[in-house]
PDB file of C-alpha atoms in Angstrom:
ATOM      1  CA  MET A 211     -18.666  15.345   9.849  1.00 79.00           C
ATOM      2  CA  PRO A 212     -15.221  16.700  10.884  1.00 84.00           C
ATOM      3  CA  LEU A 213     -12.481  16.312   8.281  1.00 84.00           C
ATOM      4  CA  PHE A 214     -10.246  14.301  10.599  1.00 87.00           C
ATOM      5  CA  VAL A 215     -13.048  11.766  11.096  1.00 91.00           C
ATOM      6  CA  GLN A 216     -13.544  11.561   7.335  1.00 90.00           C
ATOM      7  CA  ALA A 217      -9.800  11.020   6.939  1.00 90.00           C
ATOM      8  CA  GLY A 218      -9.877   8.205   9.484  1.00 93.00           C
ATOM      9  CA  LEU A 219     -12.783   6.508   7.745  1.00 94.00           C
ATOM     10  CA  TRP A 220     -11.087   6.711   4.343  1.00 93.00           C
ATOM     11  CA  GLY A 221      -7.898   5.287   5.848  1.00 92.00           C
ATOM     12  CA  LEU A 222      -9.923   2.531   7.463  1.00 94.00           C
ATOM     13  CA  LEU A 223     -11.493   1.735   4.088  1.00 94.00           C
ATOM     14  CA  GLY A 224      -8.074   1.317   2.506  1.00 89.00           C
ATOM     15  CA  GLY A 225      -6.867  -0.807   5.397  1.00 91.00           C
ATOM     16  CA  SER A 226     -10.004  -2.953   5.374  1.00 93.00           C
ATOM     17  CA  ALA A 227      -8.755  -4.547   2.159  1.00 90.00           C
ATOM     18  CA  LEU A 228      -6.208  -6.379   4.330  1.00 88.00           C
ATOM     19  CA  VAL A 229      -9.068  -8.005   6.223  1.00 92.00           C
ATOM     20  CA  LEU A 230     -10.824  -8.831   2.950  1.00 92.00           C
ATOM     21  CA  GLY A 231      -7.649 -10.403   1.575  1.00 86.00           C
ATOM     22  CA  ALA A 232      -7.133 -12.357   4.789  1.00 87.00           C
ATOM     23  CA  ALA A 233     -10.692 -13.716   4.576  1.00 90.00           C
ATOM     24  CA  VAL A 234     -10.177 -14.798   0.974  1.00 86.00           C
ATOM     25  CA  GLY A 235      -6.857 -16.436   1.834  1.00 79.00           C
ATOM     26  CA  TRP A 236      -8.398 -18.237   4.808  1.00 85.00           C
ATOM     27  CA  PHE A 237     -11.658 -19.440   3.276  1.00 84.00           C
ATOM     28  CA  ALA A 238     -11.303 -19.434  -0.538  1.00 79.00           C
ATOM     29  CA  PRO A 239      -7.762 -18.931  -1.914  1.00 70.00           C
ATOM     30  CA  LEU A 240      -7.687 -17.331  -5.364  1.00 73.00           C
ATOM     31  CA  PRO A 241      -5.486 -18.467  -8.258  1.00 78.00           C
ATOM     32  CA  ARG A 242      -2.085 -16.749  -8.145  1.00 76.00           C
ATOM     33  CA  ARG A 243      -2.564 -15.201 -11.574  1.00 82.00           C
ATOM     34  CA  ILE A 244      -5.730 -13.361 -10.527  1.00 82.00           C
ATOM     35  CA  VAL A 245      -3.953 -11.970  -7.472  1.00 77.00           C
ATOM     36  CA  ALA A 246      -1.036 -10.901  -9.677  1.00 81.00           C
ATOM     37  CA  VAL A 247      -3.386  -9.065 -12.043  1.00 85.00           C
ATOM     38  CA  VAL A 248      -4.913  -7.184  -9.113  1.00 80.00           C
ATOM     39  CA  MET A 249      -1.394  -6.329  -7.952  1.00 79.00           C
ATOM     40  CA  ALA A 250      -0.384  -5.030 -11.399  1.00 86.00           C
ATOM     41  CA  ILE A 251      -3.496  -2.846 -11.618  1.00 86.00           C
ATOM     42  CA  GLY A 252      -2.808  -1.484  -8.143  1.00 82.00           C
ATOM     43  CA  ALA A 253       0.804  -0.726  -9.092  1.00 86.00           C
ATOM     44  CA  GLY A 254      -0.328   1.272 -12.107  1.00 89.00           C
ATOM     45  CA  VAL A 255      -2.892   3.206 -10.093  1.00 84.00           C
ATOM     46  CA  LEU A 256      -0.347   4.012  -7.379  1.00 84.00           C
ATOM     47  CA  ILE A 257       2.265   5.172  -9.907  1.00 90.00           C
ATOM     48  CA  SER A 258      -0.312   7.537 -11.364  1.00 88.00           C
ATOM     49  CA  ALA A 259      -1.178   8.836  -7.902  1.00 83.00           C
ATOM     50  CA  VAL A 260       2.507   9.414  -7.092  1.00 88.00           C
ATOM     51  CA  ALA A 261       3.201  11.234 -10.346  1.00 87.00           C
ATOM     52  CA  PHE A 262       0.083  13.338 -10.861  1.00 83.00           C
ATOM     53  CA  GLU A 263      -1.162  13.936  -7.333  1.00 80.00           C
ATOM     54  CA  LEU A 264       1.494  13.590  -4.644  1.00 84.00           C
ATOM     55  CA  MET A 265       4.511  15.007  -6.482  1.00 91.00           C
ATOM     56  CA  ASP A 266       2.529  17.681  -8.310  1.00 88.00           C
ATOM     57  CA  GLU A 267       0.914  18.785  -5.065  1.00 84.00           C
ATOM     58  CA  ALA A 268       4.224  18.720  -3.193  1.00 89.00           C
ATOM     59  CA  TYR A 269       5.903  20.868  -5.837  1.00 92.00           C
ATOM     60  CA  ARG A 270       3.002  23.304  -5.863  1.00 88.00           C
ATOM     61  CA  GLN A 271       3.131  23.675  -2.088  1.00 85.00           C
ATOM     62  CA  GLY A 272       6.847  23.769  -1.376  1.00 88.00           C
ATOM     63  CA  GLY A 273       8.834  23.993  -4.564  1.00 90.00           C
ATOM     64  CA  PHE A 274      11.663  21.788  -5.729  1.00 91.00           C
ATOM     65  CA  ASP A 275      13.858  21.712  -2.620  1.00 89.00           C
ATOM     66  CA  SER A 276      11.264  20.395  -0.147  1.00 88.00           C
ATOM     67  CA  THR A 277       9.866  18.018  -2.740  1.00 93.00           C
ATOM     68  CA  ALA A 278      13.207  16.533  -3.780  1.00 94.00           C
ATOM     69  CA  ALA A 279      14.489  16.148  -0.218  1.00 93.00           C
ATOM     70  CA  GLY A 280      11.270  14.536   0.978  1.00 93.00           C
ATOM     71  CA  PHE A 281      11.037  12.240  -2.047  1.00 95.00           C
ATOM     72  CA  LEU A 282      14.556  10.855  -1.627  1.00 96.00           C
ATOM     73  CA  GLY A 283      14.207  10.726   2.159  1.00 94.00           C
ATOM     74  CA  GLY A 284      11.006   8.724   1.973  1.00 91.00           C
ATOM     75  CA  ALA A 285      12.592   6.213  -0.406  1.00 93.00           C
ATOM     76  CA  VAL A 286      15.668   5.811   1.814  1.00 95.00           C
ATOM     77  CA  VAL A 287      13.664   5.299   5.025  1.00 90.00           C
ATOM     78  CA  TYR A 288      11.290   2.841   3.368  1.00 88.00           C
ATOM     79  CA  THR A 289      14.109   0.863   1.754  1.00 91.00           C
ATOM     80  CA  LEU A 290      16.048   0.469   5.001  1.00 91.00           C
ATOM     81  CA  ALA A 291      12.936  -0.602   6.893  1.00 86.00           C
ATOM     82  CA  ASN A 292      11.910  -2.943   4.085  1.00 83.00           C
ATOM     83  CA  VAL A 293      15.313  -4.655   4.098  1.00 87.00           C
ATOM     84  CA  ALA A 294      14.996  -5.279   7.837  1.00 84.00           C
ATOM     85  CA  ILE A 295      11.469  -6.681   7.505  1.00 80.00           C
ATOM     86  CA  SER A 296      12.349  -8.794   4.451  1.00 77.00           C
ATOM     87  CA  ARG A 297      15.172 -10.519   6.309  1.00 78.00           C
ATOM     88  CA  ARG A 298      12.642 -11.671   8.887  1.00 73.00           C
ATOM     89  CA  GLY A 299      10.390 -13.461   6.424  1.00 67.00           C
ATOM     90  CA  ALA A 300       8.330 -10.736   4.752  1.00 63.00           C
ATOM     91  CA  ARG A 301      10.113 -10.524   1.409  1.00 65.00           C
ATOM     92  CA  HIS A 302       7.116 -11.883  -0.497  1.00 63.00           C
ATOM     93  CA  ARG A 303       4.414 -10.289   1.632  1.00 61.00           C
ATOM     94  CA  LYS A 304       2.451  -9.153  -1.429  1.00 60.00           C
ATOM     95  CA  ARG A 305       2.614 -12.535  -3.116  1.00 59.00           C
ATOM     96  CA  SER A 306      -0.025 -15.239  -2.823  1.00 54.00           C
ATOM     97  CA  GLY A 307       1.194 -18.803  -2.912  1.00 51.00           C
ATOM     98  CA  HIS A 308       4.458 -18.312  -4.804  1.00 45.00           C
ATOM     99  CA  GLU A 309       6.892 -21.123  -4.159  1.00 45.00           C
ATOM    100  CA  ASP A 310       9.479 -18.984  -2.375  1.00 41.00           C
ATOM    101  CA  GLY A 311       6.781 -17.160  -0.454  1.00 40.00           C
ATOM    102  CA  GLU A 312       5.312 -20.464   0.680  1.00 44.00           C
ATOM    103  CA  SER A 313       8.544 -21.646   2.206  1.00 41.00           C
ATOM    104  CA  GLN A 314       9.087 -18.378   3.994  1.00 41.00           C
ATOM    105  CA  SER A 315       5.532 -17.798   5.087  1.00 40.00           C
ATOM    106  CA  GLY A 316       5.348 -21.245   6.606  1.00 40.00           C
ATOM    107  CA  GLU A 317       8.119 -20.500   9.072  1.00 44.00           C
ATOM    108  CA  ASP A 318       7.051 -19.666  12.603  1.00 42.00           C
ATOM    109  CA  GLY A 319       6.815 -15.935  13.031  1.00 46.00           C
ATOM    110  CA  SER A 320       7.208 -14.987   9.373  1.00 55.00           C
ATOM    111  CA  GLY A 321       3.461 -14.401   9.028  1.00 58.00           C
ATOM    112  CA  LEU A 322       3.747 -11.787  11.748  1.00 62.00           C
ATOM    113  CA  ALA A 323       6.728 -10.266   9.914  1.00 67.00           C
ATOM    114  CA  ILE A 324       4.518 -10.004   6.835  1.00 65.00           C
ATOM    115  CA  ALA A 325       1.897  -8.243   8.941  1.00 69.00           C
ATOM    116  CA  VAL A 326       4.517  -5.777  10.194  1.00 74.00           C
ATOM    117  CA  GLY A 327       5.546  -5.264   6.574  1.00 74.00           C
ATOM    118  CA  ALA A 328       1.939  -4.503   5.698  1.00 74.00           C
ATOM    119  CA  LEU A 329       1.916  -1.838   8.390  1.00 78.00           C
ATOM    120  CA  LEU A 330       5.166  -0.436   6.969  1.00 78.00           C
ATOM    121  CA  ASP A 331       3.589  -0.246   3.510  1.00 75.00           C
ATOM    122  CA  GLY A 332       0.373   1.241   4.830  1.00 79.00           C
ATOM    123  CA  ILE A 333       1.708   4.078   6.982  1.00 83.00           C
ATOM    124  CA  PRO A 334       2.701   6.450   4.138  1.00 82.00           C
ATOM    125  CA  GLU A 335      -0.408   5.522   2.173  1.00 81.00           C
ATOM    126  CA  SER A 336      -2.687   6.277   5.117  1.00 87.00           C
ATOM    127  CA  ILE A 337      -0.964   9.573   5.914  1.00 84.00           C
ATOM    128  CA  VAL A 338      -1.398  10.659   2.299  1.00 82.00           C
ATOM    129  CA  ILE A 339      -5.109   9.877   2.519  1.00 86.00           C
ATOM    130  CA  GLY A 340      -5.371  12.043   5.625  1.00 86.00           C
ATOM    131  CA  VAL A 341      -3.311  14.898   4.190  1.00 82.00           C
ATOM    132  CA  SER A 342      -5.380  14.952   1.001  1.00 78.00           C
ATOM    133  CA  LEU A 343      -8.308  16.236   3.075  1.00 82.00           C
ATOM    134  CA  VAL A 344      -6.351  19.105   4.653  1.00 77.00           C
ATOM    135  CA  GLY A 345      -7.862  22.447   3.773  1.00 66.00           C
ATOM    136  CA  GLY A 346     -11.209  20.978   2.800  1.00 64.00           C
ATOM    137  CA  ALA A 347      -9.947  19.321  -0.366  1.00 65.00           C
ATOM    138  CA  GLY A 348     -11.646  16.103  -1.386  1.00 72.00           C
ATOM    139  CA  VAL A 349     -10.015  12.767  -0.763  1.00 78.00           C
ATOM    140  CA  SER A 350      -7.787  11.352  -3.497  1.00 74.00           C
ATOM    141  CA  VAL A 351     -10.013   8.616  -4.898  1.00 78.00           C
ATOM    142  CA  PRO A 352      -7.259   7.075  -7.094  1.00 73.00           C
ATOM    143  CA  THR A 353      -4.989   6.837  -4.060  1.00 75.00           C
ATOM    144  CA  VAL A 354      -7.668   5.149  -1.944  1.00 84.00           C
ATOM    145  CA  ALA A 355      -8.426   2.736  -4.803  1.00 80.00           C
ATOM    146  CA  ALA A 356      -4.749   1.917  -5.269  1.00 76.00           C
ATOM    147  CA  VAL A 357      -4.222   1.335  -1.547  1.00 81.00           C
ATOM    148  CA  PHE A 358      -7.231  -0.970  -1.492  1.00 85.00           C
ATOM    149  CA  LEU A 359      -6.060  -2.969  -4.516  1.00 78.00           C
ATOM    150  CA  SER A 360      -2.512  -3.371  -3.222  1.00 75.00           C
ATOM    151  CA  ASN A 361      -3.653  -4.455   0.248  1.00 81.00           C
ATOM    152  CA  VAL A 362      -5.848  -7.370  -0.852  1.00 81.00           C
ATOM    153  CA  PRO A 363      -2.999  -9.697  -1.951  1.00 75.00           C
ATOM    154  CA  GLU A 364      -0.957  -8.721   1.114  1.00 73.00           C
ATOM    155  CA  GLY A 365      -3.667  -9.854   3.509  1.00 78.00           C
ATOM    156  CA  LEU A 366      -4.258 -12.959   1.411  1.00 75.00           C
ATOM    157  CA  SER A 367      -0.589 -13.999   1.426  1.00 68.00           C
ATOM    158  CA  SER A 368      -0.087 -13.461   5.136  1.00 69.00           C
ATOM    159  CA  SER A 369      -3.244 -15.243   6.238  1.00 74.00           C
ATOM    160  CA  ALA A 370      -2.238 -18.299   4.196  1.00 67.00           C
ATOM    161  CA  GLY A 371       1.224 -18.273   5.774  1.00 65.00           C
ATOM    162  CA  MET A 372      -0.112 -17.845   9.287  1.00 73.00           C
ATOM    163  CA  ARG A 373      -2.556 -20.700   8.764  1.00 75.00           C
ATOM    164  CA  ARG A 374       0.260 -23.020   7.675  1.00 70.00           C
ATOM    165  CA  ALA A 375       2.190 -21.940  10.771  1.00 70.00           C
ATOM    166  CA  GLY A 376      -0.720 -23.170  12.910  1.00 77.00           C
ATOM    167  CA  ARG A 377      -2.186 -19.801  13.903  1.00 78.00           C
ATOM    168  CA  SER A 378      -5.863 -19.696  14.816  1.00 86.00           C
ATOM    169  CA  GLY A 379      -8.482 -17.781  12.880  1.00 86.00           C
ATOM    170  CA  SER A 380      -9.027 -15.418  15.800  1.00 88.00           C
ATOM    171  CA  TYR A 381      -5.303 -14.613  15.872  1.00 84.00           C
ATOM    172  CA  VAL A 382      -5.065 -14.023  12.108  1.00 84.00           C
ATOM    173  CA  PHE A 383      -8.138 -11.826  11.849  1.00 91.00           C
ATOM    174  CA  GLY A 384      -7.277 -10.041  15.077  1.00 89.00           C
ATOM    175  CA  VAL A 385      -3.910  -9.038  13.576  1.00 85.00           C
ATOM    176  CA  TRP A 386      -5.427  -7.763  10.326  1.00 88.00           C
ATOM    177  CA  ILE A 387      -8.334  -5.949  11.946  1.00 93.00           C
ATOM    178  CA  GLY A 388      -5.805  -4.266  14.222  1.00 91.00           C
ATOM    179  CA  ILE A 389      -3.657  -3.172  11.271  1.00 90.00           C
ATOM    180  CA  ALA A 390      -6.734  -1.888   9.414  1.00 92.00           C
ATOM    181  CA  ALA A 391      -7.654   0.130  12.506  1.00 94.00           C
ATOM    182  CA  LEU A 392      -4.103   1.518  12.696  1.00 92.00           C
ATOM    183  CA  SER A 393      -4.360   2.541   9.038  1.00 91.00           C
ATOM    184  CA  GLY A 394      -7.468   4.546   9.840  1.00 94.00           C
ATOM    185  CA  LEU A 395      -5.764   6.037  12.891  1.00 94.00           C
ATOM    186  CA  ALA A 396      -2.715   7.053  10.835  1.00 91.00           C
ATOM    187  CA  ALA A 397      -4.945   8.863   8.340  1.00 91.00           C
ATOM    188  CA  LEU A 398      -6.849  10.566  11.163  1.00 93.00           C
ATOM    189  CA  LEU A 399      -3.695  11.673  12.995  1.00 91.00           C
ATOM    190  CA  GLY A 400      -2.075  12.790   9.754  1.00 87.00           C
ATOM    191  CA  ASN A 401      -5.023  15.052   9.071  1.00 87.00           C
ATOM    192  CA  LEU A 402      -5.117  16.420  12.611  1.00 88.00           C
ATOM    193  CA  ALA A 403      -1.377  16.994  12.930  1.00 87.00           C
ATOM    194  CA  LEU A 404      -1.024  18.712   9.574  1.00 84.00           C
ATOM    195  CA  SER A 405      -4.269  20.669   9.383  1.00 81.00           C
ATOM    196  CA  GLN A 406      -2.433  23.928  10.182  1.00 82.00           C
ATOM    197  CA  ALA A 407       0.962  22.977   8.777  1.00 83.00           C
ATOM    198  CA  ALA A 408       3.029  25.323   6.638  1.00 87.00           C
ATOM    199  CA  PRO A 409       3.077  24.630   2.880  1.00 86.00           C
ATOM    200  CA  ASP A 410       6.726  23.526   2.980  1.00 88.00           C
ATOM    201  CA  LEU A 411       5.924  20.900   5.610  1.00 89.00           C
ATOM    202  CA  LEU A 412       2.920  19.631   3.683  1.00 86.00           C
ATOM    203  CA  ALA A 413       5.097  19.433   0.586  1.00 89.00           C
ATOM    204  CA  ALA A 414       7.716  17.419   2.449  1.00 90.00           C
ATOM    205  CA  VAL A 415       5.118  15.026   3.880  1.00 88.00           C
ATOM    206  CA  ASN A 416       3.556  14.408   0.475  1.00 87.00           C
ATOM    207  CA  ALA A 417       6.986  13.913  -1.074  1.00 92.00           C
ATOM    208  CA  VAL A 418       8.171  11.553   1.685  1.00 91.00           C
ATOM    209  CA  ALA A 419       5.058   9.445   1.185  1.00 88.00           C
ATOM    210  CA  ALA A 420       5.520   9.543  -2.598  1.00 90.00           C
ATOM    211  CA  GLY A 421       9.119   8.353  -2.304  1.00 93.00           C
ATOM    212  CA  ALA A 422       8.183   5.560   0.095  1.00 89.00           C
ATOM    213  CA  ILE A 423       5.256   4.438  -2.071  1.00 87.00           C
ATOM    214  CA  LEU A 424       7.295   4.433  -5.293  1.00 92.00           C
ATOM    215  CA  ALA A 425      10.066   2.444  -3.594  1.00 90.00           C
ATOM    216  CA  MET A 426       7.451   0.001  -2.309  1.00 85.00           C
ATOM    217  CA  ILE A 427       5.945  -0.402  -5.794  1.00 87.00           C
ATOM    218  CA  VAL A 428       9.320  -1.256  -7.343  1.00 89.00           C
ATOM    219  CA  ASP A 429      10.560  -3.401  -4.446  1.00 85.00           C
ATOM    220  CA  THR A 430       7.446  -5.492  -3.866  1.00 79.00           C
ATOM    221  CA  MET A 431       4.421  -4.900  -6.087  1.00 81.00           C
ATOM    222  CA  ILE A 432       5.945  -5.028  -9.586  1.00 86.00           C
ATOM    223  CA  PRO A 433       8.133  -8.108  -8.936  1.00 85.00           C
ATOM    224  CA  GLU A 434       5.202  -9.936  -7.368  1.00 77.00           C
ATOM    225  CA  ALA A 435       2.869  -8.999 -10.226  1.00 81.00           C
ATOM    226  CA  PHE A 436       5.419 -10.063 -12.861  1.00 85.00           C
ATOM    227  CA  ALA A 437       6.023 -13.409 -11.134  1.00 81.00           C
ATOM    228  CA  ASP A 438       2.654 -14.723 -12.339  1.00 76.00           C
ATOM    229  CA  THR A 439       1.517 -12.425 -15.174  1.00 78.00           C
ATOM    230  CA  HIS A 440       4.924 -12.363 -16.929  1.00 78.00           C
ATOM    231  CA  ASP A 441       4.599 -10.765 -20.395  1.00 81.00           C
ATOM    232  CA  PHE A 442       1.239  -9.184 -19.537  1.00 88.00           C
ATOM    233  CA  ALA A 443       2.370  -7.409 -16.363  1.00 88.00           C
ATOM    234  CA  GLY A 444       3.325  -4.216 -18.202  1.00 91.00           C
ATOM    235  CA  LEU A 445       0.047  -4.049 -20.120  1.00 94.00           C
ATOM    236  CA  VAL A 446      -2.070  -4.558 -17.003  1.00 91.00           C
ATOM    237  CA  THR A 447      -0.032  -1.969 -15.089  1.00 92.00           C
ATOM    238  CA  VAL A 448      -0.483   0.546 -17.919  1.00 94.00           C
ATOM    239  CA  ALA A 449      -4.239  -0.099 -17.841  1.00 93.00           C
ATOM    240  CA  GLY A 450      -4.296   0.649 -14.121  1.00 88.00           C
ATOM    241  CA  PHE A 451      -2.229   3.796 -14.630  1.00 92.00           C
ATOM    242  CA  LEU A 452      -4.540   5.030 -17.402  1.00 92.00           C
ATOM    243  CA  ALA A 453      -7.670   4.361 -15.349  1.00 86.00           C
ATOM    244  CA  ALA A 454      -6.271   6.371 -12.432  1.00 82.00           C
ATOM    245  CA  PHE A 455      -5.079   9.162 -14.732  1.00 86.00           C
ATOM    246  CA  VAL A 456      -8.514   9.520 -16.299  1.00 85.00           C
ATOM    247  CA  LEU A 457     -10.167   9.405 -12.892  1.00 78.00           C
ATOM    248  CA  SER A 458      -7.872  12.100 -11.520  1.00 75.00           C
ATOM    249  CA  LYS A 459      -8.556  14.405 -14.489  1.00 77.00           C
ATOM    250  CA  LEU A 460     -12.293  13.857 -14.349  1.00 76.00           C
ATOM    251  CA  GLY A 461     -12.219  14.526 -10.607  1.00 61.00           C
ATOM    252  CA  GLY A 462     -10.258  17.717 -11.162  1.00 56.00           C
TER     253      GLY A 462
END
């Protein structure tokens, strides 16, 4: 199977968690604390992926200059886009059933803003999945796992908000299936576009994604996880980080 097809399928797998979360939110909402625990684990796994895979690989490929510029650039672009999306009702897009999130998600159109926010979060993650296969290297399993874990609560939160806003099931699941498909497409295109890229460009892409993902973790995932796990958020996040660290070393 061609590498770009593999990349697309892995990206689709990560994005499919949005559909899974939407189904749970629509048919059988989970307690907020369970969702928060999943979020904390995903945050830890993603931090490990940023530190030991994306940044290490970027530095190896392009050195400090490309890595530093891409890392800061990715954080700046993500933050500006996140501010714009948050002001339109997607501030708590990774939260399930929190009081503030309920009031915002119930507003007409805010569920769609959350969906756009999910796409914003997923673009750098999907591109990283695609780039990890460039050159015949295996996919980053910790990254795929972290993307999957972080996407479940996002789909859950948005589907609940859209339902309160009176959206139909076909509309809600159509939106999330579309975003999952776009996640797969982003991974596929990332692999195709960068298959012959120079090392400096690959380094910059990995670093941009790392900066955007780390900014996303701090801006959305950690606050949402802490909102319901409180004193245990750090411990659960550390457990997720350790699991991903061990997995990355065993895979290497």
